[in-house]
Amino acid sequence: MQLRPLSGRIANVVIGLAMTALALLLGRDSATQGWPPLDPTGYTLIVLVNLPALVRTRFPVAVFAVTQTGFVVYVCLGYWPVVNSLATLLATFTLASLRPARISAPGAVITGLTWLGAGLLDEVNGDHGSLAAAAGQAVVFPAVLWWFGTLARKTTELTRELAAEQEQRALREIAAERSRIARELHDVVAHHMAVISVQAGLARFVFDSDPATARGALDTIADTGAEALDEMRRMLALLRDSDEPGAPERPMPGLQRLADLVARVRAGGTPVELTVRGTARPLGPGADLCAYRVIQESLTNILKHAPGAAARIEVNYEPKTLRVEVTDDGKGAVPAGVPAGSGHGLIGMRERAKLYGGRVDTGPREDGRGFAVRLTLPLSARSGAPSAADRRDEAGGGPGVGRLPPSGPED
C-alpha cells in the first residue's frame, strides 16, 4: 500500500495541533523543573503561541509576529521558556522558506534576541541554567533554522522555474507538432485535390464524346480520393496510441510508392518521366517520407501552376547523398497573377529538408525553360531521425535554406 503525501493545509493542521498538544503536556512539568506551575493565563498563552501554526504558510509574517509576541509575554510572566521554544523556531523556518532574506533575516535576529532575553531572565530570576548555553542556543538555533528555510525557498523557486520551463518546452513541442501535422495535411490534401481537379475537368470535357476516357477519369478520382482518405487516417492515427485497435499497419508513404504517385499523375494527362540512378537502398522513415513529400509537392505545383507541362523526376542514390530533382519543360500555362514564392508548399519542403540535415533549392532551370526543385539529403545510419545538430540548424537557420534565383510560381 502506497502512502500519499499530505496536502499543505492538512499538514499544517496536523503540525499545529500536535505542537499545541505537546506544549500543553510539557507545560504540566513546569513545577517539576523548578518553574511556576501553569495557570489559566499560562495555558492560554501556550495555545496563542502554538496554534497559529495552523495557518503558518498562508500568513507567515503574521504567524511569526503572534508567536514571538506570545513567547515574550510568556517568558516575562515567569513561565518555563522551553515550553514554547519549538513554536518560535518553526515560525522562523516558515518565514525564511516563504519570504526573501530582507524579511526573514531580521526575523531570525528577533528570534535570537527573544531566546537571549529568556536566558537572561532565567539567570536573573532563579539561575535555572547557564547563560553561556542560552546565548549559544540563541545564536545557533535561529541561524540554522533560517539557513534551512532559505534553502527550502530557493529549492521551491528553482522547482517552479523548472516547471515553467518544462511547460514552455511542452508548448513549443505542441506547436512543432501542429506545424508538422499541418504540413502533412497540406501535402496530402493539395496533391490529391489537384489530381482530382484535373481528372474532373477531363471527365467533364470528354463526358459525351469519349465515355471510356470519362469513366477512366472517374475511376482515377475514386482511387485518388480513397488514397487521400487512407493517408489521412494513417497520419491522424499516429497521434493515437499505437496499440489502439484499428491503428494502421502500413507506414507513411516513401520512395517505394513513387511509381504509384507517378502513375496517378500520368493518368491525369501530365507526362511524367521517372529516372532512378544508383543502387536504391532503404532510408530512415523520416528521410524517406521527406523525399516522397518533396516530389509530391513538386508535381502538385506543376498540376496547379503549369498545366500541360511535362515533368521529369530524377532520383540519384550517391554513396553518401540522395539527390532528387523535379523539373518541368516550361510549356505549361502559368495562371496570371500568381506571384513567385507566395505560398507555403516550398517553404514546407525546406523545413522538411532542414530537419534531416538536407536542403532544397528551387528556381528556374539553367536553360530558362521551366522550373526546378532540387533536394539533397545525406544518407547515413541516422538519416531517419534528426540529430542534435540538425535540430540546432532548424532553430538557428543552418543548412537547408538554399534557393536558386527566385522565379516561377510556388505553392
XYZ file of C-alpha atoms in Angstrom, residues 7-410:
404
model
C -1.553 18.298 1.314
C -0.103 21.568 2.623
C -3.192 22.614 4.574
C -3.720 19.223 6.179
C -0.045 19.063 7.133
C -0.292 22.497 8.768
C -3.344 21.415 10.745
C -1.582 18.273 11.944
C 1.565 20.200 12.880
C -0.333 22.973 14.654
C -2.469 20.620 16.712
C 0.464 18.342 17.532
C 2.666 21.225 18.664
C -0.104 22.712 20.800
C -0.824 19.359 22.456
C 2.888 18.716 23.049
C 3.389 22.184 24.578
C 0.413 21.721 26.885
C 1.725 18.344 28.063
C 5.227 19.775 28.530
C 3.846 22.737 30.468
C 2.404 20.389 33.091
C 6.006 19.506 34.050
C 6.943 23.135 34.750
C 6.761 22.680 38.531
C 8.990 19.606 38.462
C 11.598 21.634 36.537
C 11.643 24.372 39.155
C 9.347 26.808 37.328
C 5.959 28.216 38.384
C 3.087 25.841 37.581
C 0.769 26.772 34.770
C -2.432 28.671 35.452
C -5.240 29.629 33.014
C -3.117 32.538 31.737
C -0.198 30.214 31.036
C -2.363 27.693 29.209
C -3.915 30.498 27.157
C -0.502 31.801 26.155
C 0.637 28.298 25.147
C -2.349 27.977 22.817
C -1.786 31.510 21.486
C 1.863 30.772 20.670
C 1.482 27.296 19.119
C -1.934 27.168 17.456
C -1.195 29.826 14.764
C 0.940 27.145 13.069
C -2.366 26.024 11.529
C -2.065 28.882 9.025
C 1.696 29.379 9.011
C 2.148 29.020 5.236
C -0.722 31.385 4.389
C 0.306 34.170 6.769
C 3.971 33.555 7.653
C 4.704 37.130 8.775
C 1.582 37.424 10.953
C 2.139 33.983 12.486
C 5.753 34.877 13.231
C 4.700 38.153 14.909
C 1.988 36.494 17.024
C 4.268 33.624 18.028
C 7.170 35.840 19.038
C 4.935 38.287 20.924
C 3.226 35.479 22.807
C 6.578 33.913 23.620
C 7.931 37.203 25.016
C 4.841 37.700 27.202
C 5.002 34.060 28.342
C 8.651 34.388 29.363
C 8.180 37.799 31.041
C 5.425 36.323 33.233
C 7.979 33.852 34.554
C 6.851 30.636 32.866
C 9.188 27.892 31.615
C 10.571 29.148 28.213
C 11.245 25.665 26.851
C 7.520 25.005 26.541
C 7.100 27.437 23.621
C 10.614 27.414 22.157
C 9.737 24.966 19.344
C 6.967 27.240 18.088
C 9.372 30.167 17.677
C 11.826 28.022 15.714
C 9.089 26.716 13.403
C 7.864 30.275 12.794
C 11.423 31.328 11.933
C 11.857 28.440 9.482
C 8.490 29.142 7.853
C 9.292 32.830 7.441
C 12.657 32.030 5.806
C 11.125 29.427 3.481
C 8.397 31.750 2.184
C 9.809 35.266 2.317
C 13.018 36.852 0.978
C 16.065 37.349 3.153
C 15.364 41.046 3.702
C 12.299 39.951 5.706
C 13.369 36.589 7.116
C 16.859 37.589 8.285
C 15.568 40.247 10.739
C 13.039 37.630 11.893
C 15.873 35.232 12.746
C 17.606 38.025 14.662
C 14.406 38.706 16.614
C 14.130 35.010 17.486
C 17.711 35.020 18.723
C 17.077 38.116 20.845
C 13.952 36.640 22.439
C 15.853 33.460 23.262
C 18.712 35.512 24.702
C 16.245 37.562 26.754
C 14.692 34.378 28.094
C 18.179 33.217 29.127
C 18.884 36.484 30.885
C 15.604 36.344 32.812
C 16.373 32.767 33.735
C 19.772 33.830 35.071
C 18.386 36.820 36.994
C 15.306 35.143 38.475
C 16.486 31.770 39.527
C 19.698 30.628 37.904
C 17.945 27.693 36.298
C 20.519 27.357 33.548
C 23.794 28.574 32.075
C 23.754 31.994 30.421
C 26.532 30.928 28.035
C 24.487 27.925 26.893
C 21.420 30.119 26.437
C 23.469 32.626 24.403
C 24.857 29.850 22.231
C 21.410 28.454 21.583
C 20.108 31.943 20.809
C 22.693 32.238 18.031
C 22.927 28.718 16.630
C 19.307 27.544 16.584
C 17.735 30.550 14.803
C 20.671 30.740 12.373
C 20.385 27.051 11.448
C 16.602 27.219 11.041
C 16.894 30.375 8.933
C 19.530 28.740 6.727
C 17.445 25.645 6.090
C 14.384 27.786 5.440
C 16.312 29.845 2.885
C 17.467 26.661 1.144
C 13.878 25.419 1.053
C 12.727 28.707 -0.505
C 15.431 28.586 -3.171
C 14.603 24.966 -3.918
C 10.935 25.867 -4.309
C 11.796 28.746 -6.636
C 14.039 26.509 -8.754
C 11.289 23.897 -8.915
C 8.806 26.489 -10.118
C 11.254 27.773 -12.726
C 11.881 24.237 -13.910
C 8.141 23.551 -14.114
C 7.641 26.774 -16.095
C 10.500 25.857 -18.417
C 9.063 22.385 -18.948
C 5.675 23.904 -19.682
C 7.216 26.256 -22.242
C 9.107 23.348 -23.798
C 5.891 21.359 -23.971
C 4.136 24.294 -25.647
C 6.955 24.543 -28.198
C 6.736 20.828 -28.879
C 2.970 21.108 -29.314
C 3.452 23.995 -31.741
C 6.047 21.997 -33.684
C 3.728 19.003 -33.791
C 0.871 21.162 -35.024
C 3.147 22.542 -37.720
C 4.135 19.018 -38.734
C 0.511 17.885 -38.891
C -0.431 20.983 -40.892
C 2.412 20.289 -43.320
C 1.315 16.673 -43.726
C -2.307 17.721 -44.292
C -1.204 20.288 -46.835
C 0.851 17.757 -48.759
C -1.846 15.097 -48.738
C -4.816 17.322 -49.497
C -3.126 19.640 -52.004
C -1.728 16.846 -54.155
C -4.778 14.632 -54.222
C -7.184 17.505 -54.743
C -5.052 18.755 -57.633
C -5.215 15.322 -59.269
C -8.969 15.098 -58.649
C -9.498 18.566 -60.128
C -7.583 17.698 -63.292
C -9.411 14.379 -63.686
C -12.796 16.007 -63.080
C -12.082 18.578 -65.798
C -11.047 15.824 -68.176
C -14.175 13.778 -67.442
C -16.427 16.784 -67.988
C -14.687 17.635 -71.263
C -14.995 14.127 -72.795
C -18.164 13.020 -70.998
C -20.249 12.929 -74.201
C -17.587 12.385 -76.850
C -15.465 9.689 -75.142
C -17.347 7.858 -72.379
C -14.494 5.371 -71.852
C -11.992 8.139 -71.100
C -14.508 9.837 -68.833
C -15.088 6.584 -66.996
C -11.341 6.124 -66.558
C -11.054 9.653 -65.172
C -13.832 8.952 -62.698
C -12.083 5.754 -61.644
C -8.897 7.743 -61.046
C -10.862 10.259 -58.989
C -12.294 7.455 -56.870
C -8.870 5.834 -56.374
C -7.210 9.167 -55.576
C -9.905 10.099 -53.066
C -9.631 6.704 -51.384
C -5.851 7.025 -51.178
C -6.142 10.532 -49.724
C -8.519 9.291 -47.046
C -6.234 6.344 -46.336
C -3.209 8.607 -45.873
C -5.140 10.994 -43.644
C -6.432 8.137 -41.485
C -2.943 6.722 -41.181
C -1.424 10.106 -40.346
C -4.045 11.002 -37.739
C -3.843 7.525 -36.240
C -0.188 8.219 -35.458
C -1.462 10.692 -32.884
C -3.172 7.884 -31.016
C -1.702 5.013 -29.090
C -0.059 2.563 -31.462
C -1.726 -0.288 -29.556
C -5.174 1.124 -30.154
C -7.410 -1.171 -32.210
C -7.653 -0.054 -35.783
C -4.234 1.600 -35.867
C -2.745 1.460 -39.372
C -0.291 -1.315 -40.132
C 1.239 0.310 -43.204
C 3.829 3.039 -42.717
C 3.622 6.508 -44.181
C 4.455 6.648 -47.910
C 8.029 6.717 -49.128
C 10.071 6.318 -52.282
C 8.885 2.710 -52.609
C 5.490 4.147 -53.606
C 6.933 6.637 -56.068
C 5.784 4.575 -59.066
C 2.168 4.761 -57.844
C 2.456 8.526 -57.475
C 3.820 8.899 -60.991
C 1.102 6.638 -62.435
C -1.605 8.684 -60.782
C -0.247 11.941 -62.204
C 0.146 10.388 -65.644
C -3.471 9.262 -65.506
C -4.431 12.917 -65.235
C -2.815 13.646 -68.578
C 0.508 15.051 -67.353
C 3.542 13.341 -68.912
C 5.986 12.292 -66.203
C 9.388 10.719 -66.808
C 10.967 8.891 -63.867
C 14.673 8.065 -63.749
C 16.406 6.319 -60.842
C 20.201 6.150 -60.814
C 22.459 4.315 -58.417
C 21.654 1.444 -56.118
C 18.375 2.032 -54.324
C 18.615 1.338 -50.622
C 16.259 1.874 -47.695
C 16.228 5.210 -45.922
C 15.155 6.123 -42.446
C 11.370 6.612 -42.260
C 11.637 10.369 -41.773
C 14.048 10.972 -44.651
C 12.070 8.589 -46.879
C 8.836 10.478 -46.218
C 10.668 13.786 -46.750
C 11.866 12.757 -50.226
C 8.407 11.477 -51.169
C 6.650 14.635 -49.994
C 9.052 16.911 -51.875
C 8.383 15.027 -55.111
C 4.651 15.002 -54.407
C 4.556 18.741 -53.706
C 6.616 19.484 -56.834
C 4.207 17.515 -59.022
C 1.276 19.234 -57.343
C 2.753 22.622 -58.233
C 3.126 21.545 -61.847
C -0.513 20.401 -61.971
C -1.748 23.629 -60.387
C 0.543 26.251 -61.886
C 1.796 24.757 -65.155
C -0.983 22.536 -66.535
C 0.068 20.838 -69.742
C 3.790 20.865 -68.926
C 5.771 17.645 -68.947
C 7.510 16.674 -65.705
C 10.781 14.868 -65.166
C 11.881 13.201 -61.914
C 15.469 12.117 -61.297
C 16.399 10.170 -58.158
C 20.148 9.689 -57.671
C 21.466 7.375 -54.954
C 25.051 8.530 -54.420
C 27.449 6.953 -51.875
C 26.622 9.454 -49.141
C 23.846 11.567 -50.577
C 20.380 11.228 -52.056
C 19.687 13.803 -54.758
C 16.216 14.360 -56.147
C 15.356 16.752 -58.971
C 11.867 17.523 -60.253
C 11.594 19.764 -63.308
C 9.037 20.771 -65.891
C 9.697 21.749 -69.501
C 8.135 25.186 -69.209
C 5.438 24.511 -71.785
C 2.580 24.778 -69.307
C 0.499 27.881 -68.915
C 1.189 29.664 -65.634
C -2.002 31.331 -64.352
C -1.815 35.103 -64.357
C -1.475 36.919 -61.068
C 0.369 34.121 -59.247
C 3.411 35.706 -57.525
C 6.638 33.788 -57.219
C 7.306 32.269 -53.836
C 3.947 33.287 -52.423
C 2.780 30.036 -50.900
C 3.693 27.576 -48.168
C 4.431 24.441 -50.222
C 8.093 25.041 -50.953
C 8.592 26.582 -47.530
C 7.366 23.282 -46.096
C 9.826 21.430 -48.352
C 12.731 23.400 -46.978
C 11.619 22.847 -43.400
C 11.425 19.099 -44.004
C 14.868 19.032 -45.580
C 16.440 21.045 -42.749
C 15.007 18.647 -40.189
C 17.003 15.783 -41.729
C 20.198 17.700 -42.474
C 19.399 18.369 -46.141
C 18.447 21.286 -48.324
C 16.004 22.241 -51.057
C 16.908 24.575 -53.927
C 14.143 25.986 -56.114
C 14.099 28.235 -59.130
C 14.079 28.306 -62.939
C 16.077 25.764 -64.865
C 19.504 26.725 -66.155
C 18.229 26.968 -69.730
C 15.428 29.250 -68.572
C 12.688 26.848 -69.624
C 10.589 25.563 -66.799
C 11.004 25.308 -63.042
C 13.233 23.049 -60.951
C 13.126 21.710 -57.417
C 16.282 20.024 -56.167
C 16.503 18.086 -52.895
C 19.739 16.955 -51.277
C 19.625 14.581 -48.305
C 22.553 12.935 -46.515
C 22.465 9.152 -46.460
C 23.587 7.783 -43.099
C 22.556 5.311 -40.429
C 20.732 8.137 -38.680
C 19.056 9.645 -41.728
C 15.688 8.556 -40.423
C 15.847 10.854 -37.390
C 17.162 14.384 -36.935
C 20.378 14.721 -34.978
C 21.021 17.323 -32.300
C 22.979 19.361 -34.836
C 20.083 19.163 -37.267
C 17.715 20.443 -34.594
C 20.078 23.301 -33.829
C 20.260 24.135 -37.532
C 16.488 24.099 -37.710
C 16.236 26.559 -34.821
C 19.079 28.784 -35.980
C 18.690 28.729 -39.764
C 21.521 26.334 -40.620
C 21.722 24.187 -43.749
C 18.712 23.701 -45.925
C 17.790 27.293 -46.728
C 19.348 27.336 -50.182
C 17.458 28.857 -53.083
C 18.060 29.369 -56.732
C 17.251 32.793 -58.190
C 13.563 33.346 -57.384
C 11.387 32.908 -60.400
C 8.286 30.972 -61.227
C 5.298 30.033 -59.198
C 5.383 28.169 -55.937
